[in-house]
mmCIF file of C-alpha atoms in Angstrom:
data_model
loop_
_atom_site.group_PDB
_atom_site.id
_atom_site.type_symbol
_atom_site.label_atom_id
_atom_site.label_comp_id
_atom_site.label_asym_id
_atom_site.label_seq_id
_atom_site.Cartn_x
_atom_site.Cartn_y
_atom_site.Cartn_z
ATOM 1 C CA MET Z 926 256.321 17.619 -64.493
ATOM 2 C CA VAL Z 927 257.323 14.356 -62.881
ATOM 3 C CA MET Z 928 261.019 13.778 -63.406
ATOM 4 C CA LYS Z 929 262.443 10.292 -63.858
ATOM 5 C CA HIS Z 930 264.895 9.176 -61.237
ATOM 6 C CA ASP Z 931 268.515 9.409 -62.287
ATOM 7 C CA PRO Z 932 270.102 5.943 -61.928
ATOM 8 C CA ALA Z 933 273.486 7.550 -61.305
ATOM 9 C CA SER Z 934 272.170 9.355 -58.249
ATOM 10 C CA LYS Z 935 270.605 6.343 -56.473
ATOM 11 C CA ARG Z 936 271.908 5.278 -53.129
ATOM 12 C CA SER Z 937 272.366 1.689 -52.097
ATOM 13 C CA THR Z 938 269.701 2.158 -49.429
ATOM 14 C CA GLY Z 939 267.080 3.342 -51.910
ATOM 15 C CA PRO Z 940 265.202 1.695 -54.781
ATOM 16 C CA SER Z 941 267.345 0.762 -57.779
ATOM 17 C CA ALA Z 942 266.769 1.811 -61.376
ATOM 18 C CA LYS Z 943 265.085 -1.574 -61.980
ATOM 19 C CA PHE Z 944 262.174 -0.352 -59.892
ATOM 20 C CA SER Z 945 262.456 3.460 -59.887
ATOM 21 C CA GLU Z 946 262.370 3.870 -63.675
ATOM 22 C CA PRO Z 947 258.988 2.146 -64.239
ATOM 23 C CA VAL Z 948 257.680 4.009 -61.166
ATOM 24 C CA ALA Z 949 258.716 7.303 -62.776
ATOM 25 C CA ASP Z 950 256.897 6.285 -65.977
ATOM 26 C CA TYR Z 951 253.813 5.424 -63.922
ATOM 27 C CA LEU Z 952 253.858 8.780 -62.122
ATOM 28 C CA GLU Z 953 254.174 10.559 -65.454
ATOM 29 C CA TYR Z 954 251.160 8.599 -66.700
ATOM 30 C CA LEU Z 955 249.152 9.613 -63.624
ATOM 31 C CA GLN Z 956 250.035 13.245 -64.148
ATOM 32 C CA ARG Z 957 249.545 13.548 -67.905
ATOM 33 C CA GLU Z 958 246.719 11.141 -68.611
ATOM 34 C CA ARG Z 959 244.863 10.925 -65.307
ATOM 35 C CA GLY Z 960 245.352 14.505 -64.157
ATOM 36 C CA ARG Z 961 246.395 13.561 -60.630
ATOM 37 C CA SER Z 962 247.365 16.407 -58.281
ATOM 38 C CA GLU Z 963 250.885 17.090 -57.053
ATOM 39 C CA ASN Z 964 249.918 15.883 -53.581
ATOM 40 C CA THR Z 965 248.622 12.587 -54.991
ATOM 41 C CA LEU Z 966 251.746 12.115 -57.101
ATOM 42 C CA ARG Z 967 253.957 12.830 -54.109
ATOM 43 C CA ALA Z 968 252.074 10.260 -51.990
ATOM 44 C CA TYR Z 969 252.391 7.583 -54.691
ATOM 45 C CA ASP Z 970 256.082 8.348 -55.077
ATOM 46 C CA VAL Z 971 256.719 7.998 -51.332
ATOM 47 C CA ASP Z 972 254.761 4.741 -51.049
ATOM 48 C CA LEU Z 973 256.335 3.105 -54.094
ATOM 49 C CA ARG Z 974 259.819 4.234 -53.081
ATOM 50 C CA ASN Z 975 259.227 2.524 -49.752
ATOM 51 C CA LEU Z 976 258.550 -0.768 -51.534
ATOM 52 C CA GLY Z 977 261.500 -0.261 -53.872
ATOM 53 C CA GLN Z 978 263.848 0.355 -50.970
ATOM 54 C CA PHE Z 979 262.638 -2.790 -49.207
ATOM 55 C CA LEU Z 980 263.123 -4.906 -52.333
ATOM 56 C CA ASN Z 981 266.621 -3.508 -52.806
ATOM 57 C CA GLU Z 982 267.666 -4.192 -49.213
ATOM 58 C CA HIS Z 983 265.789 -7.403 -48.386
ATOM 59 C CA ALA Z 984 264.901 -9.209 -51.617
ATOM 60 C CA GLY Z 985 268.069 -9.057 -53.707
ATOM 61 C CA ASP Z 986 266.931 -6.126 -55.878
ATOM 62 C CA PRO Z 987 264.717 -8.137 -58.266
ATOM 63 C CA ALA Z 988 263.677 -6.967 -61.712
ATOM 64 C CA LEU Z 989 260.050 -5.866 -61.993
ATOM 65 C CA LYS Z 990 259.010 -9.176 -63.615
ATOM 66 C CA GLN Z 991 260.657 -11.120 -60.776
ATOM 67 C CA ILE Z 992 258.681 -9.496 -57.949
ATOM 68 C CA SER Z 993 256.422 -12.104 -56.388
ATOM 69 C CA VAL Z 994 253.432 -12.006 -54.101
ATOM 70 C CA GLN Z 995 255.622 -13.467 -51.337
ATOM 71 C CA MET Z 996 258.028 -10.525 -51.639
ATOM 72 C CA LEU Z 997 255.101 -8.147 -51.302
ATOM 73 C CA ARG Z 998 253.810 -10.048 -48.274
ATOM 74 C CA ASP Z 999 257.270 -9.862 -46.711
ATOM 75 C CA TRP Z 1000 257.165 -6.106 -47.287
ATOM 76 C CA LEU Z 1001 253.778 -5.896 -45.558
ATOM 77 C CA ALA Z 1002 255.117 -7.915 -42.622
ATOM 78 C CA TYR Z 1003 258.025 -5.484 -42.399
ATOM 79 C CA LEU Z 1004 255.581 -2.548 -42.327
ATOM 80 C CA HIS Z 1005 253.563 -4.233 -39.573
ATOM 81 C CA GLU Z 1006 256.718 -4.717 -37.507
ATOM 82 C CA SER Z 1007 257.530 -1.036 -38.051
ATOM 83 C CA ALA Z 1008 254.190 -0.120 -36.424
ATOM 84 C CA VAL Z 1009 252.871 1.649 -39.516
ATOM 85 C CA SER Z 1010 249.305 2.852 -38.989
ATOM 86 C CA ARG Z 1011 246.404 1.099 -40.690
ATOM 87 C CA THR Z 1012 245.670 4.203 -42.727
ATOM 88 C CA THR Z 1013 249.235 4.394 -44.070
ATOM 89 C CA LEU Z 1014 249.297 0.649 -44.688
ATOM 90 C CA ALA Z 1015 246.042 0.774 -46.643
ATOM 91 C CA ARG Z 1016 247.309 3.701 -48.715
ATOM 92 C CA ARG Z 1017 250.580 1.931 -49.546
ATOM 93 C CA ILE Z 1018 248.828 -1.277 -50.545
ATOM 94 C CA SER Z 1019 246.479 0.713 -52.770
ATOM 95 C CA ALA Z 1020 249.430 2.479 -54.423
ATOM 96 C CA VAL Z 1021 251.213 -0.830 -55.078
ATOM 97 C CA LYS Z 1022 248.078 -2.541 -56.418
ATOM 98 C CA ASN Z 1023 247.383 0.354 -58.796
ATOM 99 C CA PHE Z 1024 251.010 0.399 -59.949
ATOM 100 C CA PHE Z 1025 251.145 -3.297 -60.770
ATOM 101 C CA ALA Z 1026 247.743 -3.161 -62.501
ATOM 102 C CA TRP Z 1027 249.222 -0.452 -64.739
ATOM 103 C CA ALA Z 1028 252.409 -2.489 -65.250
ATOM 104 C CA LEU Z 1029 250.379 -5.552 -66.302
ATOM 105 C CA LYS Z 1030 248.289 -3.486 -68.712
ATOM 106 C CA ASN Z 1031 251.476 -2.127 -70.271
ATOM 107 C CA HIS Z 1032 253.111 -5.590 -70.497
ATOM 108 C CA LEU Z 1033 255.876 -4.739 -68.027
ATOM 109 C CA VAL Z 1034 254.987 -7.827 -65.990
ATOM 110 C CA GLU Z 1035 253.451 -11.157 -67.013
ATOM 111 C CA ASN Z 1036 251.385 -11.570 -63.837
ATOM 112 C CA ASP Z 1037 250.116 -9.140 -61.223
ATOM 113 C CA PRO Z 1038 251.770 -10.088 -57.885
ATOM 114 C CA ALA Z 1039 249.687 -7.507 -55.983
ATOM 115 C CA LEU Z 1040 246.335 -8.872 -57.115
ATOM 116 C CA ARG Z 1041 245.816 -10.973 -53.972
ATOM 117 C CA LEU Z 1042 246.986 -8.341 -51.478
ATOM 118 C CA ALA Z 1043 244.239 -7.332 -49.061
ATOM 119 C CA ALA Z 1044 244.233 -3.906 -47.498
ATOM 120 C CA PRO Z 1045 243.120 -3.444 -43.881
ATOM 121 C CA LYS Z 1046 239.963 -1.498 -43.286
ATOM 122 C CA LYS Z 1047 240.711 2.169 -42.873
ATOM 123 C CA GLU Z 1048 240.041 3.857 -39.567
ATOM 124 C CA ARG Z 1049 237.009 6.052 -40.170
ATOM 125 C CA ARG Z 1050 237.537 8.975 -37.855
ATOM 126 C CA LEU Z 1051 234.701 11.434 -37.579
ATOM 127 C CA PRO Z 1052 235.772 14.860 -38.820
ATOM 128 C CA HIS Z 1053 235.847 17.855 -36.492
ATOM 129 C CA ILE Z 1054 233.110 20.329 -37.318
ATOM 130 C CA LEU Z 1055 232.175 23.804 -36.124
ATOM 131 C CA GLN Z 1056 228.860 24.704 -34.561
ATOM 132 C CA PRO Z 1057 226.811 27.487 -36.209
ATOM 133 C CA SER Z 1058 227.729 29.890 -33.389
ATOM 134 C CA GLN Z 1059 231.425 29.197 -33.985
ATOM 135 C CA ILE Z 1060 230.993 29.803 -37.711
ATOM 136 C CA ASP Z 1061 229.313 33.130 -36.914
ATOM 137 C CA ARG Z 1062 232.279 34.140 -34.789
ATOM 138 C CA LEU Z 1063 234.800 32.901 -37.338
ATOM 139 C CA LEU Z 1064 233.247 34.928 -40.139
ATOM 140 C CA SER Z 1065 232.563 38.052 -38.115
ATOM 141 C CA GLU Z 1066 235.869 38.353 -36.279
ATOM 142 C CA HIS Z 1067 239.191 39.223 -37.866
ATOM 143 C CA ALA Z 1068 241.443 36.214 -38.424
ATOM 144 C CA GLY Z 1069 244.406 35.811 -36.103
ATOM 145 C CA PRO Z 1070 247.832 37.100 -37.176
ATOM 146 C CA THR Z 1071 249.503 35.427 -40.138
ATOM 147 C CA GLU Z 1072 252.943 35.919 -41.612
ATOM 148 C CA GLU Z 1073 251.432 38.055 -44.355
ATOM 149 C CA ASN Z 1074 249.232 40.432 -42.411
ATOM 150 C CA GLU Z 1075 251.847 40.818 -39.689
ATOM 151 C CA ALA Z 1076 254.448 41.795 -42.304
ATOM 152 C CA ALA Z 1077 252.052 44.293 -43.825
ATOM 153 C CA ARG Z 1078 250.998 45.594 -40.418
ATOM 154 C CA GLN Z 1079 254.589 46.344 -39.424
ATOM 155 C CA LYS Z 1080 254.995 48.702 -42.377
ATOM 156 C CA GLY Z 1081 252.452 51.148 -40.960
ATOM 157 C CA ASP Z 1082 251.347 52.570 -37.633
ATOM 158 C CA GLY Z 1083 248.360 50.222 -37.572
ATOM 159 C CA ILE Z 1084 246.011 48.263 -39.737
ATOM 160 C CA ASP Z 1085 243.642 51.238 -40.110
ATOM 161 C CA GLN Z 1086 246.445 53.304 -41.626
ATOM 162 C CA ASP Z 1087 247.994 50.608 -43.845
ATOM 163 C CA PRO Z 1088 246.165 49.999 -47.169
ATOM 164 C CA LYS Z 1089 247.998 46.737 -47.815
ATOM 165 C CA ALA Z 1090 247.136 45.361 -44.378
ATOM 166 C CA ARG Z 1091 243.474 46.325 -44.889
ATOM 167 C CA ALA Z 1092 243.554 44.608 -48.274
ATOM 168 C CA ILE Z 1093 244.974 41.418 -46.766
ATOM 169 C CA GLN Z 1094 242.354 41.493 -44.039
ATOM 170 C CA CYS Z 1095 239.605 41.743 -46.670
ATOM 171 C CA ARG Z 1096 241.182 38.921 -48.674
ATOM 172 C CA ASP Z 1097 241.273 36.718 -45.569
ATOM 173 C CA ARG Z 1098 237.541 37.300 -45.112
ATOM 174 C CA VAL Z 1099 237.017 36.170 -48.709
ATOM 175 C CA ILE Z 1100 238.938 32.964 -47.961
ATOM 176 C CA ALA Z 1101 236.861 32.154 -44.883
ATOM 177 C CA GLU Z 1102 233.509 33.132 -46.427
ATOM 178 C CA LEU Z 1103 234.102 31.190 -49.633
ATOM 179 C CA LEU Z 1104 235.353 28.048 -47.905
ATOM 180 C CA TYR Z 1105 232.213 27.903 -45.778
ATOM 181 C CA ALA Z 1106 229.858 29.097 -48.518
ATOM 182 C CA SER Z 1107 231.081 26.669 -51.157
ATOM 183 C CA GLY Z 1108 232.814 23.794 -49.348
ATOM 184 C CA LEU Z 1109 235.797 24.047 -51.691
ATOM 185 C CA ARG Z 1110 239.050 22.225 -51.169
ATOM 186 C CA ILE Z 1111 241.835 24.698 -50.358
ATOM 187 C CA SER Z 1112 243.606 23.864 -53.648
ATOM 188 C CA GLU Z 1113 240.384 24.584 -55.551
ATOM 189 C CA LEU Z 1114 240.008 27.899 -53.775
ATOM 190 C CA VAL Z 1115 243.451 29.289 -54.603
ATOM 191 C CA ALA Z 1116 243.068 28.144 -58.229
ATOM 192 C CA LEU Z 1117 239.978 30.338 -58.773
ATOM 193 C CA ASP Z 1118 240.238 33.072 -61.382
ATOM 194 C CA LEU Z 1119 238.092 36.197 -61.639
ATOM 195 C CA SER Z 1120 236.567 34.730 -64.783
ATOM 196 C CA ASP Z 1121 235.345 31.712 -62.785
ATOM 197 C CA ILE Z 1122 232.836 33.851 -60.867
ATOM 198 C CA ASP Z 1123 229.291 34.312 -62.177
ATOM 199 C CA PHE Z 1124 227.800 37.055 -60.016
ATOM 200 C CA GLU Z 1125 224.450 36.966 -61.801
ATOM 201 C CA ARG Z 1126 223.888 33.335 -60.823
ATOM 202 C CA ARG Z 1127 226.187 33.470 -57.770
ATOM 203 C CA THR Z 1128 228.136 30.405 -58.854
ATOM 204 C CA LEU Z 1129 231.790 29.415 -59.162
ATOM 205 C CA ARG Z 1130 233.313 27.323 -61.935
ATOM 206 C CA VAL Z 1131 235.605 24.934 -60.055
ATOM 207 C CA LEU Z 1132 238.185 22.531 -61.432
ATOM 208 C CA GLY Z 1133 238.345 19.670 -58.969
ATOM 209 C CA LYS Z 1134 240.178 16.372 -58.615
ATOM 210 C CA GLY Z 1135 240.841 14.563 -61.866
ATOM 211 C CA ASN Z 1136 240.287 17.840 -63.768
ATOM 212 C CA LYS Z 1137 236.533 17.455 -63.285
ATOM 213 C CA GLU Z 1138 234.669 20.736 -63.580
ATOM 214 C CA ARG Z 1139 231.621 21.573 -61.491
ATOM 215 C CA MET Z 1140 229.490 24.617 -60.735
ATOM 216 C CA VAL Z 1141 229.239 25.563 -57.064
ATOM 217 C CA PRO Z 1142 226.833 28.152 -55.619
ATOM 218 C CA PHE Z 1143 227.684 30.766 -52.997
ATOM 219 C CA GLY Z 1144 225.495 33.061 -50.897
ATOM 220 C CA LYS Z 1145 225.005 36.800 -50.518
ATOM 221 C CA PRO Z 1146 227.449 37.264 -47.581
ATOM 222 C CA ALA Z 1147 230.227 35.736 -49.674
ATOM 223 C CA GLU Z 1148 229.132 37.805 -52.678
ATOM 224 C CA ARG Z 1149 229.399 41.047 -50.695
ATOM 225 C CA VAL Z 1150 232.923 40.390 -49.446
ATOM 226 C CA ILE Z 1151 234.121 39.184 -52.878
ATOM 227 C CA ILE Z 1152 232.825 42.359 -54.534
ATOM 228 C CA GLU Z 1153 234.445 44.504 -51.839
ATOM 229 C CA TRP Z 1154 237.763 42.694 -52.386
ATOM 230 C CA ILE Z 1155 237.664 43.036 -56.176
ATOM 231 C CA ARG Z 1156 236.473 46.654 -56.275
ATOM 232 C CA SER Z 1157 238.499 48.153 -53.456
ATOM 233 C CA TYR Z 1158 241.399 45.977 -52.343
ATOM 234 C CA ARG Z 1159 242.677 43.451 -54.874
ATOM 235 C CA ARG Z 1160 244.513 46.102 -56.894
ATOM 236 C CA VAL Z 1161 246.355 47.229 -53.753
ATOM 237 C CA VAL Z 1162 248.357 43.989 -53.600
ATOM 238 C CA ALA Z 1163 248.045 42.440 -57.072
ATOM 239 C CA ALA Z 1164 251.040 42.613 -59.405
ATOM 240 C CA GLU Z 1165 251.230 41.696 -63.082
ATOM 241 C CA GLN Z 1166 252.211 38.104 -62.286
ATOM 242 C CA ALA Z 1167 248.888 37.594 -60.464
ATOM 243 C CA GLY Z 1168 247.163 37.426 -63.828
ATOM 244 C CA ASP Z 1169 243.446 36.648 -63.437
ATOM 245 C CA ALA Z 1170 243.838 35.088 -59.960
ATOM 246 C CA LEU Z 1171 241.042 35.897 -57.543
ATOM 247 C CA LEU Z 1172 243.218 35.605 -54.441
ATOM 248 C CA VAL Z 1173 246.585 37.332 -54.297
ATOM 249 C CA GLY Z 1174 249.471 37.068 -51.847
ATOM 250 C CA VAL Z 1175 251.255 39.984 -50.221
ATOM 251 C CA ARG Z 1176 254.010 39.810 -52.862
ATOM 252 C CA GLY Z 1177 251.521 40.315 -55.656
ATOM 253 C CA SER Z 1178 251.308 36.832 -57.193
ATOM 254 C CA ARG Z 1179 248.594 34.192 -56.882
ATOM 255 C CA LEU Z 1180 248.046 33.073 -53.283
ATOM 256 C CA ASN Z 1181 249.411 29.577 -52.668
ATOM 257 C CA VAL Z 1182 247.911 26.702 -50.695
ATOM 258 C CA ARG Z 1183 250.267 27.068 -47.729
ATOM 259 C CA GLN Z 1184 249.414 30.744 -47.254
ATOM 260 C CA ALA Z 1185 245.670 30.146 -47.539
ATOM 261 C CA ARG Z 1186 245.844 27.221 -45.112
ATOM 262 C CA GLU Z 1187 247.641 29.390 -42.544
ATOM 263 C CA VAL Z 1188 244.926 32.051 -42.806
ATOM 264 C CA ILE Z 1189 242.251 29.531 -41.790
ATOM 265 C CA ALA Z 1190 244.413 27.739 -39.225
ATOM 266 C CA SER Z 1191 245.078 31.087 -37.547
ATOM 267 C CA ALA Z 1192 241.384 31.987 -37.568
ATOM 268 C CA LEU Z 1193 240.440 28.635 -36.013
ATOM 269 C CA ARG Z 1194 243.089 29.018 -33.309
ATOM 270 C CA SER Z 1195 241.664 32.424 -32.458
ATOM 271 C CA LEU Z 1196 238.294 30.842 -31.642
ATOM 272 C CA GLY Z 1197 239.881 29.059 -28.693
ATOM 273 C CA ASP Z 1198 237.096 26.500 -28.252
ATOM 274 C CA THR Z 1199 237.467 24.030 -31.127
ATOM 275 C CA SER Z 1200 239.797 21.196 -32.055
ATOM 276 C CA ALA Z 1201 239.216 21.898 -35.761
ATOM 277 C CA SER Z 1202 242.598 22.846 -37.140
ATOM 278 C CA GLY Z 1203 242.587 23.432 -40.890
ATOM 279 C CA PRO Z 1204 240.587 24.483 -43.954
ATOM 280 C CA HIS Z 1205 239.165 21.001 -44.479
ATOM 281 C CA ALA Z 1206 237.254 21.520 -41.232
ATOM 282 C CA LEU Z 1207 235.126 24.099 -43.044
ATOM 283 C CA ARG Z 1208 234.445 21.598 -45.820
ATOM 284 C CA HIS Z 1209 233.351 19.036 -43.226
ATOM 285 C CA THR Z 1210 231.274 21.693 -41.495
ATOM 286 C CA VAL Z 1211 229.340 22.928 -44.508
ATOM 287 C CA ALA Z 1212 228.573 19.346 -45.556
ATOM 288 C CA THR Z 1213 227.218 18.532 -42.111
ATOM 289 C CA HIS Z 1214 225.221 21.765 -41.893
ATOM 290 C CA LEU Z 1215 223.679 21.102 -45.312
ATOM 291 C CA LEU Z 1216 222.610 17.622 -44.220
ATOM 292 C CA ASP Z 1217 221.292 19.004 -40.927
ATOM 293 C CA GLY Z 1218 219.215 21.434 -42.983
ATOM 294 C CA GLY Z 1219 217.660 18.607 -44.983
ATOM 295 C CA ALA Z 1220 219.805 18.674 -48.134
ATOM 296 C CA ASP Z 1221 219.771 15.540 -50.286
ATOM 297 C CA LEU Z 1222 222.862 13.365 -49.916
ATOM 298 C CA ARG Z 1223 223.477 13.204 -53.673
ATOM 299 C CA ALA Z 1224 223.124 16.978 -53.974
ATOM 300 C CA VAL Z 1225 225.800 17.362 -51.286
ATOM 301 C CA GLN Z 1226 227.978 14.847 -53.161
ATOM 302 C CA GLU Z 1227 227.769 16.973 -56.306
ATOM 303 C CA PHE Z 1228 228.306 20.172 -54.327
ATOM 304 C CA LEU Z 1229 231.538 18.837 -52.791
ATOM 305 C CA GLY Z 1230 232.774 17.130 -55.944
ATOM 306 C CA HIS Z 1231 233.042 13.680 -54.345
ATOM 307 C CA ALA Z 1232 233.598 10.874 -56.854
ATOM 308 C CA SER Z 1233 231.935 8.364 -54.513
ATOM 309 C CA LEU Z 1234 228.740 8.712 -52.521
ATOM 310 C CA ALA Z 1235 230.412 6.667 -49.759
ATOM 311 C CA THR Z 1236 232.726 9.616 -49.066
ATOM 312 C CA THR Z 1237 229.761 11.944 -48.645
ATOM 313 C CA GLN Z 1238 227.988 9.428 -46.398
ATOM 314 C CA LEU Z 1239 230.689 9.950 -43.775
ATOM 315 C CA TYR Z 1240 228.982 13.219 -42.903
ATOM 316 C CA THR Z 1241 225.743 11.455 -42.005
ATOM 317 C CA HIS Z 1242 227.599 10.027 -38.992
ATOM 318 C CA VAL Z 1243 228.357 13.485 -37.619
ATOM 319 C CA SER Z 1244 224.982 14.999 -38.401
ATOM 320 C CA VAL Z 1245 223.817 14.641 -34.796
ATOM 321 C CA ASP Z 1246 221.181 17.375 -34.933
ATOM 322 C CA ARG Z 1247 219.490 15.691 -37.855
ATOM 323 C CA LEU Z 1248 219.566 12.331 -36.079
ATOM 324 C CA ARG Z 1249 218.037 13.822 -32.928
ATOM 325 C CA GLN Z 1250 215.308 15.525 -34.927
ATOM 326 C CA SER Z 1251 214.431 12.281 -36.730
ATOM 327 C CA TYR Z 1252 214.452 10.425 -33.406
ATOM 328 C CA ARG Z 1253 212.064 12.915 -31.791
ATOM 329 C CA GLN Z 1254 209.717 12.717 -34.782
ATOM 330 C CA ALA Z 1255 209.736 8.954 -35.243
ATOM 331 C CA HIS Z 1256 210.378 7.254 -31.911
ATOM 332 C CA PRO Z 1257 207.215 6.630 -29.859
ATOM 333 C CA ARG Z 1258 209.019 7.255 -26.580
ATOM 334 C CA ALA Z 1259 211.333 10.069 -27.633
#
């Protein structure tokens, strides 16, 4: 739950209650009515606090209705002078524009001062992807050491003798297989329950961004490792507090995002020949491999749970194999 800022606890260098209280109401609206994730709420909070602090220090701490477009432009100039990246600048402008649109709708302001703010074009960096041979190695080799499997390993003479360490190793294979098989976000993966798996159809029921539900298929290799985990290993580490969670941490409760991210980061480091560094690399990779294989762009959009087709189209820029194949087939002098 998003907590409102306590006016008594504000510092003179931070946003005052004039600004922080409506921001807290806005964040609560985003959480309760729009279903925004904790990461999204945290980003909005940081960006709006930045504006509130600037207004407090440089604009005489105006009331919300007194904030003008010139004040916002002065804030943007201050950000430019602070060498803020274009990506951060665009995100902060978006947060402020959305906030004031909400404030206008709720009659907290008479005019929207952010309406005429223009965000810079975001830098579109091509995502790092893995080649099929690297994926084969990633999914066939044991992931590198993590805090969890090292702790479990130290309790026995070796991984072959330690049931908990073997269980964690199997769970880590489930994480890697499912991320590549289904293209899930890491938060979607750790939120999966046993009841979300349909083995007959080999599909997952996934709750994505904005509480939108979608069905995502997975293949036989992922099916085999999931069944092995559920039948033979999950009960070794799962405690009562795990509930129906598919993935369980070494302490017996549902695996969290940080732990799952470290599993994949460790596995990618162990490859030694890729700059891909986190679980989102597998999401980029499966999208690119699907497009390379001839999958329809809109089908990939639905598979990944993208709200906009433009997000999915990013992967067409990294689908080099598909481009080369089309070039060879269509160009008269290929």
